[in-house]
XYZ file of C-alpha atoms in Angstrom:
758
model
C 74.070 147.352 116.741
C 70.655 146.553 115.643
C 69.827 143.239 113.629
C 69.260 145.120 110.520
C 72.723 146.882 110.753
C 74.396 143.643 111.475
C 73.004 141.862 108.558
C 73.820 144.803 106.299
C 77.450 144.918 107.529
C 77.832 141.007 106.770
C 76.327 141.456 103.515
C 78.733 144.229 102.521
C 81.523 142.000 103.738
C 80.324 138.957 101.628
C 79.982 141.190 98.545
C 83.567 142.450 98.959
C 84.839 138.890 98.975
C 82.790 138.136 95.798
C 84.201 141.237 94.067
C 87.752 140.340 95.100
C 87.006 136.913 93.737
C 86.158 138.234 90.304
C 88.659 140.995 90.033
C 91.990 140.469 88.260
C 94.881 140.053 90.738
C 96.770 143.096 89.168
C 93.804 145.308 89.923
C 94.174 144.574 93.711
C 97.422 144.269 95.451
C 97.450 146.045 98.829
C 94.579 144.213 100.593
C 93.858 141.118 98.563
C 92.867 138.257 100.816
C 91.830 140.485 103.798
C 88.097 140.377 103.420
C 87.584 136.730 103.928
C 89.918 136.948 107.033
C 87.979 139.947 108.556
C 84.692 138.360 107.938
C 85.617 135.359 110.094
C 87.014 137.765 112.645
C 83.779 139.522 113.048
C 82.042 136.162 113.896
C 84.701 135.317 116.188
C 84.339 138.496 118.284
C 80.404 138.104 118.147
C 79.613 134.310 117.961
C 75.901 135.163 118.631
C 75.803 136.602 115.014
C 77.008 133.403 113.253
C 73.185 132.519 112.255
C 72.960 135.835 110.546
C 76.126 135.151 108.300
C 75.060 131.534 107.700
C 71.776 132.909 106.258
C 73.452 135.442 103.971
C 76.007 132.849 102.748
C 73.013 130.340 101.948
C 71.097 133.099 100.390
C 74.257 133.901 98.027
C 74.746 130.374 97.207
C 71.118 129.649 96.236
C 71.481 132.966 94.101
C 74.826 131.543 92.376
C 73.019 128.247 91.751
C 70.027 129.870 90.174
C 72.042 132.115 88.011
C 74.658 129.304 87.262
C 77.586 131.458 88.670
C 79.658 128.550 89.524
C 82.985 130.400 90.059
C 81.673 131.566 93.505
C 79.957 128.292 94.789
C 83.126 126.514 96.170
C 84.484 129.674 97.899
C 81.136 130.517 99.423
C 80.438 126.754 100.414
C 83.832 126.534 102.066
C 83.495 129.832 103.967
C 80.034 128.565 105.158
C 81.650 125.291 106.480
C 84.223 127.087 108.283
C 81.667 129.279 110.028
C 79.617 125.965 110.975
C 82.788 124.369 112.501
C 83.275 127.146 115.026
C 79.726 128.261 115.433
C 77.219 127.358 118.197
C 73.501 127.948 118.378
C 72.898 127.185 114.637
C 69.078 126.100 114.197
C 68.161 122.734 112.508
C 66.438 124.746 109.752
C 69.818 126.187 108.714
C 71.598 122.823 108.771
C 68.792 121.280 106.670
C 69.024 124.232 104.075
C 72.650 123.761 103.923
C 72.478 120.055 103.543
C 69.800 120.167 100.797
C 71.744 122.801 98.841
C 74.992 120.298 98.907
C 72.789 117.347 97.662
C 71.541 119.443 94.726
C 75.206 120.075 93.836
C 75.831 116.367 93.329
C 74.292 116.631 89.732
C 77.205 119.169 88.788
C 80.463 117.814 87.455
C 83.868 117.708 89.501
C 85.019 119.613 91.555
C 81.697 120.892 92.614
C 80.005 117.445 93.243
C 83.223 116.321 94.964
C 83.328 119.333 97.425
C 79.422 119.113 97.979
C 79.677 115.554 98.854
C 82.287 116.070 101.369
C 80.391 118.999 102.993
C 77.078 117.062 102.893
C 78.375 114.178 104.846
C 79.866 116.451 107.501
C 76.704 118.496 107.748
C 74.697 115.592 108.420
C 76.658 114.584 111.350
C 76.960 118.126 112.734
C 73.166 118.614 112.342
C 72.464 115.493 114.383
C 75.210 115.960 116.934
C 76.260 119.667 117.204
C 79.860 120.360 118.000
C 81.236 117.070 116.503
C 83.358 119.035 113.835
C 84.808 121.369 116.315
C 85.627 118.529 118.700
C 87.339 116.435 116.174
C 89.226 119.170 114.600
C 90.849 120.253 118.064
C 91.363 116.598 119.230
C 93.295 115.782 115.908
C 95.251 118.987 115.536
C 96.300 119.424 119.110
C 97.069 115.502 119.460
C 94.901 115.234 122.536
C 94.593 111.605 123.480
C 91.260 109.866 122.963
C 90.448 106.187 122.443
C 87.173 107.103 120.818
C 88.760 109.366 118.338
C 92.495 108.400 118.039
C 93.445 110.669 114.928
C 96.253 113.147 115.049
C 97.468 115.693 112.753
C 100.448 117.904 112.492
C 101.589 120.639 110.115
C 105.205 120.544 108.995
C 106.231 124.011 107.646
C 109.454 123.510 105.592
C 111.596 126.529 104.637
C 114.821 126.286 102.630
C 117.338 128.797 104.484
C 119.225 129.403 101.177
C 116.037 130.472 99.291
C 114.244 132.343 102.180
C 115.893 135.251 104.083
C 116.754 134.971 107.762
C 114.162 137.797 108.552
C 111.377 136.018 106.986
C 112.195 132.816 108.819
C 112.457 134.705 112.014
C 109.132 136.357 111.551
C 107.224 133.287 110.661
C 108.813 131.475 113.700
C 107.911 134.047 116.211
C 104.235 134.520 114.850
C 103.747 130.515 115.305
C 105.242 130.494 118.722
C 103.281 133.530 119.948
C 99.979 131.913 119.013
C 100.965 128.340 120.332
C 102.333 129.391 123.589
C 98.638 130.040 124.834
C 97.254 126.801 123.335
C 98.210 124.532 126.195
C 96.348 121.233 126.379
C 94.438 122.187 129.500
C 93.198 125.308 127.356
C 92.244 123.042 124.464
C 90.360 120.753 126.684
C 88.487 123.528 128.291
C 87.511 124.792 124.789
C 86.181 121.320 123.600
C 83.901 120.857 126.797
C 82.677 124.442 126.723
C 81.986 124.182 123.057
C 80.252 120.941 123.263
C 77.914 122.093 126.132
C 77.214 125.458 124.571
C 76.245 123.905 121.166
C 74.077 121.400 122.731
C 72.269 123.381 125.408
C 72.219 126.836 123.669
C 70.618 129.499 125.677
C 70.209 127.272 128.632
C 74.001 127.113 129.112
C 75.419 129.548 131.533
C 78.674 130.197 129.832
C 80.134 132.409 132.523
C 79.624 130.059 135.191
C 80.810 127.252 132.950
C 83.979 129.038 132.105
C 84.801 129.959 135.650
C 84.324 126.372 136.907
C 86.468 124.966 134.033
C 89.181 127.540 134.812
C 89.214 126.560 138.459
C 89.268 122.612 137.919
C 92.395 120.767 138.252
C 93.823 118.940 135.275
C 92.577 115.592 136.658
C 88.956 116.912 136.837
C 89.288 118.512 133.500
C 90.571 115.234 131.861
C 87.561 113.498 133.385
C 84.878 115.794 131.797
C 86.797 116.077 128.684
C 86.611 112.350 127.954
C 82.989 112.251 129.080
C 82.100 115.026 126.532
C 84.131 113.269 123.784
C 82.446 109.830 124.757
C 78.970 111.361 124.669
C 79.498 112.922 121.139
C 81.313 110.116 119.537
C 78.987 107.376 120.747
C 76.052 109.073 119.288
C 77.931 110.261 116.157
C 78.759 106.567 115.280
C 75.168 105.381 115.471
C 73.545 104.803 112.228
C 70.682 107.186 113.021
C 72.048 109.538 115.693
C 69.360 111.111 117.905
C 69.749 114.848 118.747
C 67.463 114.274 121.731
C 69.636 111.534 123.243
C 72.854 113.556 122.662
C 71.178 116.637 124.502
C 70.288 114.321 127.480
C 73.724 113.118 127.902
C 75.384 116.556 127.777
C 72.747 117.930 130.231
C 73.744 115.211 132.650
C 77.478 116.415 132.145
C 76.604 119.940 132.714
C 74.682 119.423 135.885
C 77.395 117.212 137.217
C 79.886 119.937 136.362
C 78.121 122.862 137.885
C 76.153 121.208 140.644
C 72.331 121.584 141.622
C 72.321 125.323 140.706
C 72.638 124.143 137.084
C 69.695 122.048 137.258
C 67.420 124.645 138.509
C 68.382 127.015 135.575
C 67.799 124.145 133.134
C 64.434 123.678 134.532
C 63.262 127.392 135.104
C 65.669 129.269 132.854
C 68.035 132.180 133.933
C 67.131 135.583 132.282
C 70.159 137.199 133.747
C 72.602 134.788 132.339
C 75.267 136.008 129.797
C 74.984 135.463 126.041
C 77.033 133.068 123.918
C 80.701 133.345 124.739
C 83.521 133.287 122.153
C 85.256 130.003 122.101
C 88.193 130.204 119.767
C 89.269 127.354 117.541
C 93.021 126.843 118.259
C 95.300 126.989 115.421
C 96.814 123.472 114.464
C 100.068 122.217 115.890
C 102.706 123.702 113.625
C 106.530 122.776 113.698
C 108.885 125.050 111.847
C 111.790 123.275 109.802
C 114.762 124.544 108.033
C 115.307 122.132 105.127
C 118.993 121.443 105.279
C 119.104 117.581 105.042
C 117.989 115.417 101.867
C 116.325 112.829 104.373
C 114.899 115.495 106.826
C 111.277 115.107 105.570
C 111.490 111.339 106.097
C 112.906 111.685 109.569
C 110.366 113.981 110.747
C 107.471 111.806 109.528
C 109.106 108.899 111.422
C 109.379 111.033 114.518
C 105.731 111.925 114.287
C 104.701 108.435 114.063
C 106.808 107.238 116.825
C 107.180 108.986 120.244
C 110.485 110.367 121.027
C 110.754 108.103 124.143
C 110.686 105.151 122.021
C 112.769 106.256 119.280
C 116.427 105.220 118.838
C 117.978 107.019 115.914
C 120.502 104.814 114.115
C 123.384 105.905 111.770
C 121.848 103.684 109.098
C 118.372 105.213 108.356
C 117.227 101.720 107.145
C 117.507 100.453 110.556
C 114.483 102.460 111.833
C 111.375 100.604 112.777
C 108.004 101.819 113.720
C 106.602 100.680 117.117
C 106.993 96.989 116.355
C 105.646 97.113 112.893
C 107.997 95.045 110.804
C 108.754 96.214 107.342
C 107.442 93.833 104.831
C 109.956 93.172 102.006
C 108.192 90.704 99.638
C 104.851 88.958 99.604
C 106.690 85.692 99.991
C 110.078 85.236 101.354
C 112.254 82.231 100.086
C 114.406 80.656 102.651
C 118.149 79.980 101.703
C 119.070 78.127 104.901
C 119.495 74.422 105.393
C 115.918 74.171 106.779
C 117.005 73.050 110.095
C 116.575 75.525 112.944
C 119.813 74.818 114.778
C 121.588 75.919 111.577
C 119.918 79.422 111.849
C 121.878 82.372 113.095
C 121.476 83.596 116.447
C 118.662 86.301 116.758
C 115.994 84.396 114.504
C 112.654 85.620 115.402
C 111.283 82.193 115.701
C 114.123 80.448 117.655
C 113.242 79.591 121.323
C 115.209 80.931 124.102
C 118.183 79.130 125.058
C 116.760 78.459 128.585
C 113.570 76.937 127.112
C 112.864 73.382 127.939
C 111.697 73.021 124.262
C 115.096 74.025 122.895
C 116.473 70.462 122.579
C 113.264 69.097 121.350
C 112.992 71.631 118.532
C 116.584 71.269 117.431
C 115.779 68.804 114.788
C 112.595 70.313 113.570
C 112.459 71.640 110.067
C 111.779 75.090 109.346
C 109.279 76.160 106.573
C 111.224 77.068 103.437
C 108.542 79.841 102.341
C 107.349 82.260 105.121
C 103.883 83.705 103.729
C 102.492 86.826 104.829
C 98.772 87.724 104.973
C 98.018 90.312 102.403
C 95.108 91.485 100.713
C 94.419 89.694 97.219
C 96.243 91.705 94.534
C 97.729 94.038 96.828
C 100.086 96.412 95.448
C 101.836 99.713 96.415
C 99.342 102.554 96.435
C 99.785 105.245 93.882
C 99.440 108.118 96.415
C 99.396 108.760 100.231
C 95.656 109.839 100.073
C 94.172 106.537 101.234
C 91.833 104.759 99.147
C 90.143 106.496 96.220
C 87.012 108.321 97.334
C 86.204 110.957 99.735
C 89.102 113.076 101.304
C 87.253 113.415 104.417
C 84.358 111.509 106.092
C 82.316 112.868 108.946
C 84.942 115.220 109.842
C 87.757 112.917 110.107
C 91.243 113.686 108.787
C 91.871 112.535 105.328
C 92.970 109.134 104.351
C 91.387 107.480 107.383
C 90.865 104.119 105.747
C 93.051 100.845 106.182
C 95.561 99.758 103.416
C 96.659 96.814 105.701
C 94.280 94.579 107.867
C 94.438 95.788 111.313
C 96.644 98.770 110.713
C 94.695 102.073 110.837
C 95.806 105.371 109.259
C 95.169 107.550 112.338
C 98.267 109.976 111.461
C 97.834 112.801 109.186
C 101.032 114.811 108.125
C 100.257 118.072 106.496
C 103.578 119.147 104.915
C 103.486 122.859 103.939
C 106.317 124.073 101.945
C 107.087 127.791 101.517
C 109.316 129.258 98.696
C 109.295 129.374 94.916
C 109.696 126.780 92.249
C 113.168 125.749 93.354
C 111.600 124.706 96.596
C 108.899 122.679 94.941
C 111.752 120.792 92.944
C 113.336 119.846 96.283
C 109.849 118.707 97.503
C 109.604 116.646 94.487
C 112.849 114.912 95.110
C 111.922 114.212 98.603
C 108.634 112.697 97.695
C 110.257 110.543 95.031
C 112.630 109.244 97.638
C 109.836 108.566 100.173
C 107.947 106.428 97.372
C 110.989 104.591 96.554
C 111.853 104.010 100.202
C 108.346 102.725 100.848
C 108.808 99.962 98.102
C 111.703 98.686 100.159
C 110.331 99.139 103.553
C 106.662 99.395 103.775
C 106.449 101.263 107.021
C 104.936 104.709 106.578
C 102.199 104.358 103.841
C 99.923 102.004 106.022
C 100.009 104.468 109.055
C 100.297 107.916 107.623
C 98.187 110.143 105.347
C 100.598 112.612 103.691
C 99.058 115.850 102.447
C 101.173 118.389 100.489
C 100.526 121.997 100.524
C 102.280 125.092 98.838
C 102.515 128.704 99.757
C 104.477 130.791 97.189
C 107.125 133.191 98.372
C 109.020 135.214 95.886
C 111.831 137.678 96.605
C 110.599 141.371 96.291
C 111.694 143.484 93.604
C 114.515 145.799 94.236
C 114.380 149.286 92.676
C 116.131 152.482 93.156
C 113.825 153.386 96.079
C 114.455 150.010 97.734
C 112.566 146.804 98.060
C 109.055 146.755 97.007
C 107.060 143.906 98.746
C 104.117 144.404 96.479
C 106.046 143.241 93.339
C 107.838 139.932 92.921
C 111.476 140.384 91.508
C 111.481 137.101 89.675
C 107.948 136.005 88.476
C 109.504 133.152 86.332
C 110.130 131.506 89.702
C 106.454 131.295 90.259
C 105.196 129.477 87.556
C 103.460 126.747 89.470
C 101.857 129.195 91.721
C 100.446 131.006 88.765
C 99.131 127.911 87.529
C 97.442 127.012 90.762
C 95.896 130.506 90.905
C 94.547 130.079 87.348
C 93.249 126.583 88.090
C 91.605 127.339 91.445
C 90.203 130.930 91.727
C 89.859 130.715 95.527
C 93.622 129.562 95.973
C 94.616 132.666 93.899
C 92.488 134.954 96.226
C 93.528 133.335 99.588
C 97.045 131.683 99.194
C 98.736 133.551 96.409
C 98.120 136.746 98.181
C 100.131 135.889 101.405
C 103.456 136.683 99.780
C 103.232 140.556 100.277
C 102.029 140.027 103.773
C 104.793 137.810 104.687
C 107.381 140.138 103.347
C 105.842 143.011 105.219
C 105.958 141.152 108.395
C 109.635 140.341 107.925
C 110.238 144.058 107.718
C 108.542 144.843 111.074
C 110.471 145.028 114.202
C 109.945 141.738 116.086
C 107.635 141.693 119.206
C 108.982 139.130 121.856
C 105.986 139.987 124.229
C 103.779 136.904 123.826
C 101.340 138.175 126.506
C 99.651 140.610 124.058
C 96.648 139.505 122.208
C 96.992 139.864 118.398
C 95.174 138.604 115.445
C 97.884 136.831 113.345
C 96.656 137.344 109.820
C 99.500 134.938 108.140
C 98.793 132.219 110.619
C 95.250 132.384 110.238
C 95.335 132.037 106.578
C 97.808 129.180 106.765
C 95.272 127.477 109.209
C 92.264 127.967 106.867
C 94.368 126.599 104.018
C 95.541 123.495 105.603
C 92.088 122.900 107.101
C 89.840 123.614 103.913
C 92.203 122.813 101.264
C 91.294 119.086 100.729
C 91.191 118.904 96.893
C 94.637 117.865 95.278
C 95.873 118.666 91.853
C 98.361 116.090 90.726
C 101.650 117.045 88.866
C 103.848 114.682 86.861
C 107.257 113.988 88.108
C 109.950 113.676 85.431
C 113.074 111.514 85.409
C 116.108 112.670 83.594
C 119.076 110.425 82.908
C 122.324 112.427 82.552
C 125.394 110.919 80.611
C 128.783 112.707 80.969
C 130.325 109.598 79.428
C 128.239 107.233 77.061
C 130.406 104.160 78.203
C 129.273 104.921 81.921
C 126.021 104.563 83.824
C 123.960 107.730 83.804
C 123.112 110.047 86.750
C 119.501 110.188 87.404
C 117.543 112.997 88.872
C 113.917 114.209 89.155
C 112.501 117.611 88.154
C 108.851 119.009 88.503
C 108.705 122.244 86.582
C 111.683 122.918 84.202
C 114.761 121.481 82.590
C 116.906 124.004 80.921
C 119.856 123.220 78.680
C 122.492 125.486 77.254
C 125.645 124.743 74.998
C 128.841 125.236 76.974
C 131.462 127.568 75.181
C 134.321 124.909 75.313
C 134.281 121.623 73.543
C 135.281 118.272 75.169
C 138.913 117.629 75.706
C 138.984 115.134 72.716
C 137.526 117.541 70.313
C 139.621 120.457 71.627
C 142.797 118.705 71.038
C 142.080 117.698 67.311
C 142.021 120.230 64.516
C 138.662 121.244 63.203
C 137.535 119.316 60.310
C 137.111 121.173 57.006
C 133.664 121.974 56.332
C 132.382 122.158 60.076
C 129.545 124.787 60.273
C 130.398 128.047 61.647
C 128.360 130.001 64.148
C 127.005 129.498 67.645
C 125.313 126.522 69.061
C 126.048 122.783 68.474
C 124.681 120.154 66.480
C 122.146 118.137 68.301
C 120.347 114.945 67.614
C 116.871 115.112 69.131
C 114.664 112.123 69.353
C 111.245 112.404 71.034
C 107.841 110.863 71.329
C 105.333 113.183 69.789
C 102.276 113.874 72.109
C 98.988 113.129 70.184
C 95.570 113.374 71.239
C 94.942 109.910 69.719
C 97.557 108.452 72.185
C 99.079 106.708 69.346
C 103.016 106.359 69.482
C 104.861 108.494 66.976
C 108.501 108.852 67.405
C 110.395 111.896 65.515
C 114.128 112.209 65.079
C 115.714 115.260 63.920
C 119.137 116.950 63.749
C 119.488 120.659 64.152
C 121.834 123.229 65.414
C 120.640 125.088 68.561
C 121.917 127.254 71.328
C 119.645 125.736 73.887
C 116.449 123.975 75.071
C 113.654 124.447 77.678
C 111.533 121.637 78.860
C 108.456 122.949 80.630
C 106.062 120.693 82.469
C 103.721 123.379 83.676
C 101.008 124.670 81.302
C 101.730 128.373 80.393
C 98.271 129.917 79.808
C 94.616 129.530 80.558
C 94.047 127.481 77.400
C 96.199 124.833 78.746
C 94.637 124.426 82.149
C 91.548 122.722 80.778
C 93.736 120.224 79.156
C 95.575 119.605 82.328
C 92.189 118.766 84.317
C 92.690 115.052 83.665
C 95.311 115.138 86.405
C 93.032 116.071 89.074
C 92.460 112.325 89.740
C 95.364 109.742 89.481
C 92.933 106.956 88.829
C 91.387 108.675 85.859
C 94.570 110.026 84.468
C 95.858 108.563 81.186
C 99.599 108.466 79.977
C 99.457 111.149 77.622
C 97.074 113.613 79.239
C 99.350 113.803 82.154
C 102.943 113.478 80.627
C 103.264 116.329 78.232
C 106.412 118.379 78.085
C 106.575 121.602 76.190
C 109.857 121.941 74.601
C 111.310 125.232 73.310
C 114.377 125.012 71.076
C 116.325 128.024 70.003
C 117.531 126.888 66.610
C 120.207 128.353 64.781
C 119.241 128.719 61.002
C 122.171 129.282 58.411
C 121.445 131.376 55.367
C 123.656 132.432 52.554
C 123.335 135.891 50.542
C 125.510 138.296 48.653
C 127.135 139.401 51.824
C 128.066 135.835 52.857
C 126.898 133.405 55.435
C 124.508 134.659 58.119
C 123.031 132.904 61.143
C 119.889 133.692 62.636
C 118.009 132.096 65.684
C 114.364 130.705 65.500
C 112.385 129.601 68.513
C 110.435 126.404 67.763
C 107.923 124.685 70.145
C 106.721 121.122 70.302
C 105.182 118.661 72.718
C 106.325 115.320 73.845
C 105.946 112.686 76.269
C 109.710 111.722 76.478
C 112.819 113.125 74.632
C 116.446 112.111 74.092
C 119.004 114.801 73.230
C 122.673 114.151 72.320
C 125.485 116.402 71.181
C 126.826 115.524 67.683
C 129.847 117.720 67.516
C 131.407 117.056 70.986
C 130.076 120.425 72.412
C 129.204 119.654 75.882
C 125.795 120.628 77.406
C 124.811 122.265 81.017
C 121.583 121.310 82.630
C 119.678 123.234 85.122
C 116.829 121.278 86.963
C 113.760 123.391 88.572
C 115.615 126.579 88.019
C 117.914 125.980 90.939
C 121.492 126.745 90.425
C 122.465 124.111 93.093
C 121.067 121.350 90.813
C 123.411 122.132 87.765
C 124.940 119.352 85.754
C 128.018 120.360 83.431
C 129.989 118.340 80.873
C 126.914 116.583 79.619
C 127.080 114.610 76.322
C 123.523 113.167 76.362
C 120.318 113.304 78.540
C 116.911 111.485 78.501
C 113.841 112.844 80.009
C 110.641 110.983 80.464
C 107.783 110.676 83.002
C 108.964 109.189 86.279
C 107.045 105.865 86.754
C 105.843 104.735 90.132
C 108.603 102.953 91.885
C 108.203 99.288 91.722
C 108.667 97.214 94.794
C 110.853 94.019 94.929
C 107.678 92.088 95.702
C 106.217 93.175 92.240
C 109.387 92.528 90.532
C 109.565 88.958 91.860
C 105.990 88.578 90.853
C 106.778 89.724 87.436
C 109.824 87.318 87.108
C 107.559 84.300 87.638
C 105.197 85.030 84.750
C 105.481 83.979 81.252
C 106.809 86.345 78.419
C 103.475 87.377 77.202
C 101.879 88.211 80.653
C 105.301 89.880 81.455
C 105.122 92.187 78.691
C 101.507 92.778 79.559
C 102.389 93.750 83.274
C 105.329 96.085 81.909
C 102.768 97.816 79.486
C 100.554 98.252 82.695
C 103.441 99.612 84.855
C 104.083 102.364 82.071
C 100.682 103.552 82.355
C 101.207 104.291 86.271
C 103.381 107.377 86.345
C 104.390 109.057 89.553
C 102.077 111.932 90.437
C 102.734 114.459 93.244
C 99.598 115.937 94.709
C 99.445 119.718 96.076
C 96.335 120.537 97.761
C 94.150 123.230 96.608
C 90.624 124.320 97.726
C 88.664 123.005 94.802
C 91.124 121.231 92.327
C 91.083 122.574 88.846
C 87.777 124.609 88.083
C 86.563 124.474 84.501
């Protein structure tokens, strides 16, 4: 194919992606999301044409900038970065154009400036040291051990077997296994060496001879050259002003050492008969498939990821787990309650000398310090999220959250937790996230070492009609409220991720193929891979705590919900009311008399409490904005640091009120739907009619015989260190600390491509 035909073909594909991005979801159902995937596949099959696609994407980006069509900027920019991560042979002029374009976007508001800054930093490193992004991605995702780049990532795919059919689970598991059986550590090391040499040497690299040599090399030889290439790239990339010439010289030495004297002659005089750029795949990340059957399963898997299986001894008590000698820190200061003499301490104290020690007798009468202080950063407190320090999500291609929360403890592990299901699955994720945060306040082990990234792929059951199941249409769209919100907030998420549901259901209906030797293009796995790699901008969702009273004289039951709390009136009254005769004058009709006390949500943030008594048949508390007009108001939650209490903590309450009217025909009752917004609400039954509560639309989370409930924003869990610190303050400062704590709600991040686009 001639160069003009190649450029025209790429141009048509890019325009198809842009048309799909600007087309309503209902207009395209069968092939949504396929254009972006096919565009990347064209480059993978013909890597020598990467420069052509890069030029087209840059031209479209510059056109969108000049015409102020911001909707397409982030999708095109992420597509460009994905191509540059895999490509070799990109000229310095193209890198410079891409970097200059990103720097111009820094004047735009978020999320454009945020995404552009992230891309500009990675482009600067890649332009100076070609192949850095590819190498770091493979090392981290495949857990290849390297002292110079110790970062490790893993994707945890969680599926609830009670919400997802066995056929879907089997189809996903087979596709993941088929792709990863060919991704051995040796193959990944060969890809890293080959890509690095090809990116640096360009046309001077004899790819055919290089690949044959790498295939014939033993594991020991392969590891030697792998570490040599990693050292050459990382040492140059870590310099303040990396030199591309010095990088080229180092890789030329490795290339000549690998292929021998013949390679030196080719570098000097050239080889016109050599083959062109070879296709070097970017392996899909390491994905583990999990059926979510245990409440503590997420925490267990994260602990296993941090600690090797050979060193792990699971205890019956989960609190007994420790991480590679990293002792959990309970308080900033620990007060001693012993007598102060070491011989009175119980056996096993960490500072007690060995019995055979010659210093045992001499140390027996020495006093032990009453307060054991720990070295912490000044004003240290539990971080509000797992994303690391505020700022960039990625720096120079490293995994997100690569800072240090504690001195000397690096966050080199990134856990990408991907849940697949509907709103009920997200409710379960919210419960697990709250437990993790609460557990970390007691045993501070995971947060300093682990960056936790949350991802969501909606999967709704297909609609069942008289002609059978229709994978193109969801049977219960009300179970996909959060997915619809994410699609409205981020158009690229809508076009790329929300379109996966029909493809997954179609894959489940296909007969399974157990022959893993056949080379296939796994569409679903490729889209998942693209999402977890490029989806770095989170949208934060407020978690809500509900206190449920079945008896006002007893302590309430507490739970968490994310999307919805639904209340209905039970048909039967409480035993106390049922055994007594009905009082004269009691209102007839359906529903129950409810006392509702709520904090009205105002733009001025001023507290205003409203108390009303009404007769209603039910209530629905919604935490997710319903339409496009509410998405812009929700944008304040894209950053936990900038979020204010009222902006992020707004419940939309719909009450089905029973209105009594009198006329000539007698009394009549009609129902009226009333809606209001609140930051917190308390509801109590006044006539002993009991309530039934459903959390996050999940029938498994049903509470019956409820007489009262209270729903309010879930605060960030407070550690015992913070509580002990507050107890030592005077009453005025203690009240100030409490008010400050109220302004720290617990927000759960879900990663998208751009966050909320205005």
